[in-house]
XYZ file of C-alpha atoms in Angstrom:
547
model
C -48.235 37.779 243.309
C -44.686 37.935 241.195
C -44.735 36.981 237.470
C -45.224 33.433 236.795
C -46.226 32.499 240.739
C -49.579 30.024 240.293
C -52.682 30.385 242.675
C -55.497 28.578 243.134
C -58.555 29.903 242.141
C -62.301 28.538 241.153
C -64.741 30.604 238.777
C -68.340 30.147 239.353
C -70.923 30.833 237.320
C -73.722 32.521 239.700
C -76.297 33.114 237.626
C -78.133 32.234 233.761
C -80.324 33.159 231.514
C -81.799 32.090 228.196
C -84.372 33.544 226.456
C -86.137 31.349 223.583
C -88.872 30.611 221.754
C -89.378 27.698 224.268
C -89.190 30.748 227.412
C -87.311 33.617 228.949
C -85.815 32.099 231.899
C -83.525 28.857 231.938
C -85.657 26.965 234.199
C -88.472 27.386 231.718
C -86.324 25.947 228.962
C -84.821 23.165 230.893
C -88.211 22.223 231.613
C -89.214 22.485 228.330
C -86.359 20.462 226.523
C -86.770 17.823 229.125
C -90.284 17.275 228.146
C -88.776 17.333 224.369
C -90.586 20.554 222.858
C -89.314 22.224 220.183
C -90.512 25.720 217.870
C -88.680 24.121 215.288
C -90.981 24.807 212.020
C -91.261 25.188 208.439
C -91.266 28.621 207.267
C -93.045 29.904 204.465
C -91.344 31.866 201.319
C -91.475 35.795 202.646
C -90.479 35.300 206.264
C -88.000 37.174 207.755
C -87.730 38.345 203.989
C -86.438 34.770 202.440
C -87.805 34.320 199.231
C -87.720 30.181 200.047
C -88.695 27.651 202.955
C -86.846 27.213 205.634
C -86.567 25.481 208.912
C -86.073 27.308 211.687
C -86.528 27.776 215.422
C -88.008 31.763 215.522
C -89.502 34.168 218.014
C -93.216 34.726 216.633
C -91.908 38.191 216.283
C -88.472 39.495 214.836
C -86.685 40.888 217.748
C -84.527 43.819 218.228
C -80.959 42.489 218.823
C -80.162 44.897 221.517
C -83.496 44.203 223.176
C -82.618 40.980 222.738
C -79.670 40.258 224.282
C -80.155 42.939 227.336
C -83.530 41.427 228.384
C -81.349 38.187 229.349
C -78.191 40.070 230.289
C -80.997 42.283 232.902
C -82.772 39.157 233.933
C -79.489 36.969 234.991
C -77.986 40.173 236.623
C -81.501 40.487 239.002
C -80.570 37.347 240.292
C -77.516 38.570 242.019
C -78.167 42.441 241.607
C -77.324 42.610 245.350
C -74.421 41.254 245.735
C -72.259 42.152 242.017
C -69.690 45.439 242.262
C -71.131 46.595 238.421
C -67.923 49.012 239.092
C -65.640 45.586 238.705
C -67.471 44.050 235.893
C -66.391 43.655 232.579
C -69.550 43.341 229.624
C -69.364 40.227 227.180
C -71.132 40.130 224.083
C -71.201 37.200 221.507
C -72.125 37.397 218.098
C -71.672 36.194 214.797
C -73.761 38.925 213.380
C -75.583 41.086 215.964
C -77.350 44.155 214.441
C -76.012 44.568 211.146
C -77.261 48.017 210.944
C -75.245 49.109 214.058
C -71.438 48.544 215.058
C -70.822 46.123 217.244
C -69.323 47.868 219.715
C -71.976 50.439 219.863
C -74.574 47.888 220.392
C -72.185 46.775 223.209
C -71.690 49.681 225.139
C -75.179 50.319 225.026
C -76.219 47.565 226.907
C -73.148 47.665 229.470
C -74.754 51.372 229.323
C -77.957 49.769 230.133
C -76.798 47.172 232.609
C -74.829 50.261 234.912
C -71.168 48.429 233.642
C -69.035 51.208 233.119
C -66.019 49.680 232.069
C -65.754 49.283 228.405
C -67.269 46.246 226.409
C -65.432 43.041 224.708
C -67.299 41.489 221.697
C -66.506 38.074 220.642
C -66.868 37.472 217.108
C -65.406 33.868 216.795
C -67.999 32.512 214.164
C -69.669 29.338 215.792
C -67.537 29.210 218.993
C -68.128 32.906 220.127
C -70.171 31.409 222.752
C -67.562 29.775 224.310
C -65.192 31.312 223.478
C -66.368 34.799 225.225
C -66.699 32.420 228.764
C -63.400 31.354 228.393
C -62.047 35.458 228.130
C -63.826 35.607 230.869
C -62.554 33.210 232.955
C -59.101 34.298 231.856
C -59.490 38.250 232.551
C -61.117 36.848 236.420
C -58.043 35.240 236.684
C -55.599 37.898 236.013
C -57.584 39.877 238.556
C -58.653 42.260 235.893
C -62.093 42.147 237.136
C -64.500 40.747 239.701
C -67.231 39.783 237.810
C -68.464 38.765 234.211
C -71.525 39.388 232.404
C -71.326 36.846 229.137
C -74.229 37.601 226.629
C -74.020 35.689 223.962
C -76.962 36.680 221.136
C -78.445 36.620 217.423
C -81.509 36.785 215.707
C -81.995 35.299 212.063
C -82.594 37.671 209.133
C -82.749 36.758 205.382
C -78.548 37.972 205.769
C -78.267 34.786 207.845
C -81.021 32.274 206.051
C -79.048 33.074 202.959
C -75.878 32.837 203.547
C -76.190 29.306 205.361
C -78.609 28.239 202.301
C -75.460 28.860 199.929
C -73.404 26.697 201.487
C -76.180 24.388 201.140
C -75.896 23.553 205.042
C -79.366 23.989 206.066
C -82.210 20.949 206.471
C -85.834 21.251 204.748
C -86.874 18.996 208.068
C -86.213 19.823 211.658
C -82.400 18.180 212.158
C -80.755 15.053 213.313
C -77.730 15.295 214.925
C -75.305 12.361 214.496
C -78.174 10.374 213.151
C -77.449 8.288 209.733
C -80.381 10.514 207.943
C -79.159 13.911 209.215
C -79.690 16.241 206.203
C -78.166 19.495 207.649
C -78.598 21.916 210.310
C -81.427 24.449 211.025
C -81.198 27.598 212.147
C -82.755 29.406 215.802
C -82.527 32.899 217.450
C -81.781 32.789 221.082
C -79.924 34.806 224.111
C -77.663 33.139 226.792
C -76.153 34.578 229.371
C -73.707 33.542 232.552
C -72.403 35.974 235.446
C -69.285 34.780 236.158
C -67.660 35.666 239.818
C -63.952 34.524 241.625
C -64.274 32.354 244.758
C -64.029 35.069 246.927
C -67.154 36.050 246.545
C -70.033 34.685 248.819
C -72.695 33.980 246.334
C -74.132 30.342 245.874
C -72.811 29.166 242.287
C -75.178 27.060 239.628
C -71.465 25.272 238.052
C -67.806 25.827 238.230
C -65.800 26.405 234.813
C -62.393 24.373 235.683
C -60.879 25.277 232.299
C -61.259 26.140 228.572
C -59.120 25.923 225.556
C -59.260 27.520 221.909
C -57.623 25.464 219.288
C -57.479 25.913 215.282
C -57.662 23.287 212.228
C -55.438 24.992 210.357
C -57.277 22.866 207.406
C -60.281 25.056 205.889
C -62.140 27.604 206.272
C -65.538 26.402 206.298
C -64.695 22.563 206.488
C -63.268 20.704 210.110
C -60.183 18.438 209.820
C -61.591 14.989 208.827
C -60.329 13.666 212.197
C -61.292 16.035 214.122
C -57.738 17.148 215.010
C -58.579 20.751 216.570
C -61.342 19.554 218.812
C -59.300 16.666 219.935
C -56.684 18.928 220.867
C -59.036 21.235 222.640
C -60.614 18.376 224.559
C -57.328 17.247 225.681
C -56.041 20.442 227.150
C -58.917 20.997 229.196
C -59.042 17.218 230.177
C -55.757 16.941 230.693
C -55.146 15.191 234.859
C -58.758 15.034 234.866
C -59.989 11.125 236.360
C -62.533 10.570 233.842
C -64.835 8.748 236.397
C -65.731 12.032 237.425
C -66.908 12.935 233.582
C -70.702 12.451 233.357
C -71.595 14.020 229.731
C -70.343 15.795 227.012
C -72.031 18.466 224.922
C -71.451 17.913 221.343
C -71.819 20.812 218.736
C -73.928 18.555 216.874
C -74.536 20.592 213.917
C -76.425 17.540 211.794
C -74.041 18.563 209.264
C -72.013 15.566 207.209
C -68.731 16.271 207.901
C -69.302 18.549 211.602
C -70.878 15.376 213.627
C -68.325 12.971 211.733
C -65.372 15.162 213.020
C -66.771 15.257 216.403
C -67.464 11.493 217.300
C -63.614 10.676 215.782
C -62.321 13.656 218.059
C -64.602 12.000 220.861
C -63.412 8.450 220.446
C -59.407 9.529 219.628
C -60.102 11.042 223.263
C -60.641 7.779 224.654
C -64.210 9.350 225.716
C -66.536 6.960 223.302
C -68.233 5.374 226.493
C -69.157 9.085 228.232
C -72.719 9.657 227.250
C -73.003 12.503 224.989
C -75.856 14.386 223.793
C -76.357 17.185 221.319
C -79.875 20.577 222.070
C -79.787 21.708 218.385
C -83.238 19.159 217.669
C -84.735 21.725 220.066
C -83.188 25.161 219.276
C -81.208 24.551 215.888
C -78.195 26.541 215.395
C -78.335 29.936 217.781
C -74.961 30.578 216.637
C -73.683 33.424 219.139
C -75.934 31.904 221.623
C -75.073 28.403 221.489
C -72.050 27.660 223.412
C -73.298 29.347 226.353
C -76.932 27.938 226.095
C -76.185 24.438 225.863
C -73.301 25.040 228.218
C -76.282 26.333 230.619
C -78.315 23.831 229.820
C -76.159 20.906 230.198
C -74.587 22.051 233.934
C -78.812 22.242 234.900
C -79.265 18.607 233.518
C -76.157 17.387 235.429
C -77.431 19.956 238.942
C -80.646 16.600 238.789
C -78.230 13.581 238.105
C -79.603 13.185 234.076
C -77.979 14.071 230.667
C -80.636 15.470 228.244
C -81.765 13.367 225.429
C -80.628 14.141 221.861
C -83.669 15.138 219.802
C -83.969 13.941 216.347
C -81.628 11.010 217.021
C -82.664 7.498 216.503
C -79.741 5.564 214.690
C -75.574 6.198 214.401
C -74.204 7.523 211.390
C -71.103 8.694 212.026
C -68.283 6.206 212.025
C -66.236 7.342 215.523
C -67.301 5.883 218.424
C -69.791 7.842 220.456
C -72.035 6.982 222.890
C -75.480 9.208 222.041
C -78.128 9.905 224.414
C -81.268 9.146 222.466
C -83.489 9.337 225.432
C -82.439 11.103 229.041
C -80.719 9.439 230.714
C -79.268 9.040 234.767
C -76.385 9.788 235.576
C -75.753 10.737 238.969
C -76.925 12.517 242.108
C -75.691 15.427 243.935
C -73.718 13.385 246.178
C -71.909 11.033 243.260
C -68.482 11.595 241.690
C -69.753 12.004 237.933
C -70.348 15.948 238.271
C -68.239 17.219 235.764
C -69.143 17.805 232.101
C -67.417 18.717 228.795
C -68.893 20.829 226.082
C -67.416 21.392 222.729
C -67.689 23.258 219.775
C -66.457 24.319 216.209
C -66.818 26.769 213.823
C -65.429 28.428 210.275
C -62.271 30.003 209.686
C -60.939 26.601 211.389
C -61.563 27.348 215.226
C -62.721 24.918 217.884
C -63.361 25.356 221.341
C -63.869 23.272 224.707
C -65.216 23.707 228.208
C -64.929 21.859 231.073
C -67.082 22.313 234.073
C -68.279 20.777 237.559
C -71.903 21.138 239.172
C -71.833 21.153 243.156
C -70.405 23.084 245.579
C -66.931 21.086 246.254
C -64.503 23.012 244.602
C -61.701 20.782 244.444
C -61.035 20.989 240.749
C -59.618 24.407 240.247
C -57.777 27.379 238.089
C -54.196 27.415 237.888
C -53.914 31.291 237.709
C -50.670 32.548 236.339
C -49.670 36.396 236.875
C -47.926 36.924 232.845
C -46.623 39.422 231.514
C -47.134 40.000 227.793
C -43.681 41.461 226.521
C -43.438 43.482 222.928
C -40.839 40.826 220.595
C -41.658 42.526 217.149
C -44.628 45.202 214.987
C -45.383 45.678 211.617
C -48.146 48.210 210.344
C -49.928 48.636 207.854
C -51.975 51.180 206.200
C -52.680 51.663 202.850
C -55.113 50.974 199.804
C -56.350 47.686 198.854
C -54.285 48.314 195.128
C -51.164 48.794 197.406
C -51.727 45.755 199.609
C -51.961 43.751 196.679
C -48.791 45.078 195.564
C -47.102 44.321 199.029
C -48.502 40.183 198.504
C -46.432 40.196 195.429
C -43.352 41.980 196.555
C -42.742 39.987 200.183
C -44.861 36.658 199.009
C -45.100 35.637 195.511
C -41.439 36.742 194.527
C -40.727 34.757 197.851
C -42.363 31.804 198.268
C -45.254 30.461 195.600
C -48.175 32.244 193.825
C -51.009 31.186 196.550
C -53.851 31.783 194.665
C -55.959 31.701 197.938
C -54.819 35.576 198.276
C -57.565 36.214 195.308
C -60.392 35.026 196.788
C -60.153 37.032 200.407
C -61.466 40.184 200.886
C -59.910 43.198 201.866
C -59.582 43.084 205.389
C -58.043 38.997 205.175
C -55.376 40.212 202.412
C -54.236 42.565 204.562
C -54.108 40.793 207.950
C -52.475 37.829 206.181
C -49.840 40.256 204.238
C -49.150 42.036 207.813
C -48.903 38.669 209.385
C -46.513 36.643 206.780
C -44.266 39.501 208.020
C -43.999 38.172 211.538
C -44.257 34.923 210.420
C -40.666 32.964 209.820
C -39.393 29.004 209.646
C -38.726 29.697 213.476
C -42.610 30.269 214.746
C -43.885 27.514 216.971
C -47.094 26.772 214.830
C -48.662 24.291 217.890
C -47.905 27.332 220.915
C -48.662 30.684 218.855
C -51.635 32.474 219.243
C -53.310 34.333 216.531
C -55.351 37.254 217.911
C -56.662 40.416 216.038
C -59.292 43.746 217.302
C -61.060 45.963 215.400
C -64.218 48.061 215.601
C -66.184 47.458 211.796
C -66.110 43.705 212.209
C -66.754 42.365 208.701
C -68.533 45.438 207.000
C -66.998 45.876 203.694
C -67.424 41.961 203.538
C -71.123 42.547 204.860
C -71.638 45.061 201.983
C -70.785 43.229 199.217
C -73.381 39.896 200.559
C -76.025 42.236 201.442
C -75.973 43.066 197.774
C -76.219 40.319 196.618
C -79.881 38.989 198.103
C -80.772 42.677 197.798
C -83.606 42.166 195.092
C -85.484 38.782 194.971
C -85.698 38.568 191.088
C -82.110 38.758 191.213
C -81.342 36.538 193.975
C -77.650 35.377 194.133
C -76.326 34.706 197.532
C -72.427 33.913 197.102
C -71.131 31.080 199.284
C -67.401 32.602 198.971
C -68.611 36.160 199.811
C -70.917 34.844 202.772
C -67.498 33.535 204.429
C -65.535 36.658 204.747
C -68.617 37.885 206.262
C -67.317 36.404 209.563
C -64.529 38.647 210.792
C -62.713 35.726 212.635
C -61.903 34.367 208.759
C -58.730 36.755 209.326
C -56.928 34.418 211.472
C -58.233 31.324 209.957
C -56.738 32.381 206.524
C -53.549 33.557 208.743
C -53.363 29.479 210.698
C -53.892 28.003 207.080
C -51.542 29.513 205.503
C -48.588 29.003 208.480
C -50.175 25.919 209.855
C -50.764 27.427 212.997
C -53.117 25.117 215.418
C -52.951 27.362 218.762
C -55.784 29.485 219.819
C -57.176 32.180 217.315
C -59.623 34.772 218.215
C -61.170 37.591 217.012
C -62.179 40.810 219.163
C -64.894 43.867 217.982
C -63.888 47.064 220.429
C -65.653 50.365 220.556
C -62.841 51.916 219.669
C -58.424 51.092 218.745
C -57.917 50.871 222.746
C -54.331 49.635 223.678
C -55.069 49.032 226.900
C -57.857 46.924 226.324
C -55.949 44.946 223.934
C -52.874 44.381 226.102
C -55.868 43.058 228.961
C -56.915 40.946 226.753
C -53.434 39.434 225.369
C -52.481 39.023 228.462
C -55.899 37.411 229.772
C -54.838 34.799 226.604
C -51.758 34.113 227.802
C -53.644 32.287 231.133
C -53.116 29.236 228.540
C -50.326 27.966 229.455
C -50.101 26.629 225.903
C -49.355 29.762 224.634
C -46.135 30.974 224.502
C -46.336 33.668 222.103
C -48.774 35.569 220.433
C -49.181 37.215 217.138
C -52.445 39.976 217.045
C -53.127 43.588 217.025
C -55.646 46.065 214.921
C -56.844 45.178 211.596
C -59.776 47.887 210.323
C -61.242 47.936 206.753
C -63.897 50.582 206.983
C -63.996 50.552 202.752
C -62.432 48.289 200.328
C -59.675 51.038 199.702
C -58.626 52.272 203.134
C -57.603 49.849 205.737
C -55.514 50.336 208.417
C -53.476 47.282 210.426
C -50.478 47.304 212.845
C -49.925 43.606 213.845
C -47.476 42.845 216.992
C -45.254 40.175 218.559
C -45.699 39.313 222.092
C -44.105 37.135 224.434
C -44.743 35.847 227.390
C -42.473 36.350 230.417
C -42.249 33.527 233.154
């Protein structure tokens, strides 16, 4: 196929897993959140090592994170063990945290390791989104023909890391939470593992849902709060809407955090869709926040619902309070049959550092609604790198910003490996840069861990307990390219990538797997590595994309 020719192509997801308190297969769970059980609890002072009570969904025991997340990667691939080339397949992990004890990547290639993938491992570290976000790399690097198959993990347990640096922010709920309701409080957190394998068409397996398309969309706002009307997720609903009849829509899957201002930003988003009358419904009264694991197990979750004609009640719901309009399910509710139009389903999402994310997909076998699949090709425009001390970076802000432009006292606050990303990108960055169709994407292989350092220090010793909201933040690698799309006022797709190691090649798959977004027209990204405070490395590129 020549550069720029569209195909036609469907991606079906053949097989799922999640593994929760409520059960280790999906069919457990489903069963289990349709009869409305929930682990959500109060937890004592000295679990998990929090020296307060929480409310949380947990495992009775702490898992491994490795364990974790391969038990449900293993269990979906025995579904289809016969029939998937693991010589084709390309490993997904995502994560906000993972194992903080291990490198991502190493904790990735040790379960494609474990799984017989050879090829090397992609972690998605896109704060709340990851979930989705990994599914829609995946559906983009099927459609360049990059691989065959995709095995999506997404996965993360809750340690007093996690408890605490939620509980600074002063986001988390004494009481199990109410999403959208007008006494929601805050969210709670849960520990979970989702997984999808994702094949082409081509292949003869039976499929559980279709994913027709997925977008990634930024704020460009704040970093830890969503634009007041919801303009991100709007935009991401749109694109992956867009020439869809919306008699076919039967639900969509909120992120329903029970946050203030998250559920407010989703129901205006919803109703400035022109989606208020689609029933919508929200899992986190039965799971609370799984974080790496959500998008993809309430993605599961809601495609099951839809496979029996029902959308799945919203637990801890009883009365509005949010002022968009939004139609909640408060109790299941029917929908449709196999043999009815309303098949397809939306499922959105949101997260810190300003990103938001949206999936749209189609239960059945009819696979009318497919991928347009471009063949791109991601052309070097422009490169700038980077590597020096911390001291010297700082230097660099004042020579090419301050002297430049205005003080941005922002710059202060960052940590190491944000100061430099946003000194390397101002760089590439001029009055000519189409904020609404650049991309933002940066790789590396420490994550956040001069960032995790400094928090871990801080809830270190109990009698001197001082979890800092500000340094909690930066503790989410993706805060790179949200500081990058605040600054600029860039509102395409930003995304954050952990590899095992600085791989070109894997980077250029994966810029031009972004690129499958016809939205994009150029994207600004490369490798940005703080292994210390004082030595960081970064070479940020330029591409474009050739018709």
């Amino acid at each position: 196929m020549s550069s720029g020719q569209r195909r036609e192509l469907a991606l079906k997801v053949i097989a799922s897993n999640i593994t929760s308190p409520l059960g280790c297969t999906t069919e457990v769970n489903y069963r289990a959140v349709r009869e409305g059980r929930t682990v959500l609890r109060q937890h004592e002072a000295g679990e998990r090592g929090v020296p307060f009570r929480f409310c949380a969904s947990l495992f009775q025991e702490q898992p491994e994170f490795e364990e974790l997340a391969f038990q449900s990667a293993s269990e979906a691939l025995m579904q289809v063990k016969e029939s998937v080339d693991l010589s084709r397949t390309v490993f997904i992990l995502s994560t906000t945290k993972g194992d903080l004890g291990t490198p991502l990547g190493t904790t990735a290639t040790a379960i494609a390791c474990r799984l017989g993938i050879k090829s090397k491992p992609i972690v998605v570290c896109n704060a709340c989104i990851s979930g989705v976000a990994a599914q829609a790399l995946a559906v983009n690097l099927l459609r360049c023909q990059t691989y065959d198959y995709a095995v999506v993990t997404g996965a993360d347990v809750i340690t007093d890391f996690i408890v605490s640096g939620f509980h600074s922010l002063k986001a988390l709920s004494a009481e199990p939470c109410r999403p959208f309701d007008i006494d929601r409080t805050g969210l709670n957190l849960g520990e979970a593992a989702a997984t999808v394998v994702i094949c082409r068409d081509d292949n003869d397996a039976k499929g559980l849902f279709f994913i027709n398309q997925c977008a990634l969309t930024n704020d460009a706002y704040h970093i830890t709060n969503p634009h007041p009307q919801g303009n991100g997720c709007l935009s991401a609903i749109q694109q992956v809407t867009a020439g869809l009849d919306i008699s076919q829509l039967a639900t969509i899957n909120a992120h329903g955090t029970a946050t203030m201002y998250n559920d407010q930003m989703e129901s205006k988003a919803i109703e400035r869709a022109g989606l208020s009358s689609v029933p919508t419904s929200a899992l986190k009264g039965y799971y609370g926040h799984t974080m790496g694991a959500a998008g993809l197990l309430e993605t599961i979750l809601t495609a099951r619902g839809l496979l029996d004609g029902i959308v799945i009640a919203s637990k801890g719901y009883s009365e509005i309070g949010v002022s968009g309009k939004v139609c909640i399910s408060d109790k299941e509710q029917t929908v449709a049959g196999r043999d009815a139009k309303q098949r397809s389903f939306v499922k959105i999402i949101s997260g810190f550092g300003g990103c938001n994310a949206a999936l749209l997909g189609t239960v059945g076998d009819d696979m009318t609604q497919r991928n347009h699949c471009y063949q791109y090709h991601a052309v070097l425009a422009a490169q700038t790198t980077i590597s020096s001390t911390n001291s010297d970076v700082t230097e660099l802000f004042h020579e090419e910003i301050v002297k430049k432009t205005d003080s941005y006292p922002r710059f202060y606050k960052m940590d190491a490996q944000c100061r430099m990303a946003l000194v390397a990108a101002n760089r590439l960055i001029d009055a000519e840069t189409d904020r609404e169709h650049t991309a933002i994407v940066l790789f590396n292989r420490c994550a956040s861990a001069v960032a995790d350092r400094k928090f871990a220090a801080s809830i270190s010793d109990v009698n001197n307990y001082f979890p800092s909201p500000s340094a909690f933040v930066y503790t989410l690698p993706n805060i790179a390219t949200g500081e990058i799309a605040m600054r600029h006022g860039m509102i395409s797709e930003t995304s954050f990538y952990v590899l095992p190691d600085n791989d070109d090649e894997m980077m250029q798959q994966i810029v031009n797997a972004t690129f499958q977004n016809k939205n994009i027209h150029r994207i600004i990204g490369g490798w940005i590595d703080c292994r210390d405070e004082e030595h960081c490395e970064c070479e940020l590129k330029i591409w474009r994309r050739e018709e």
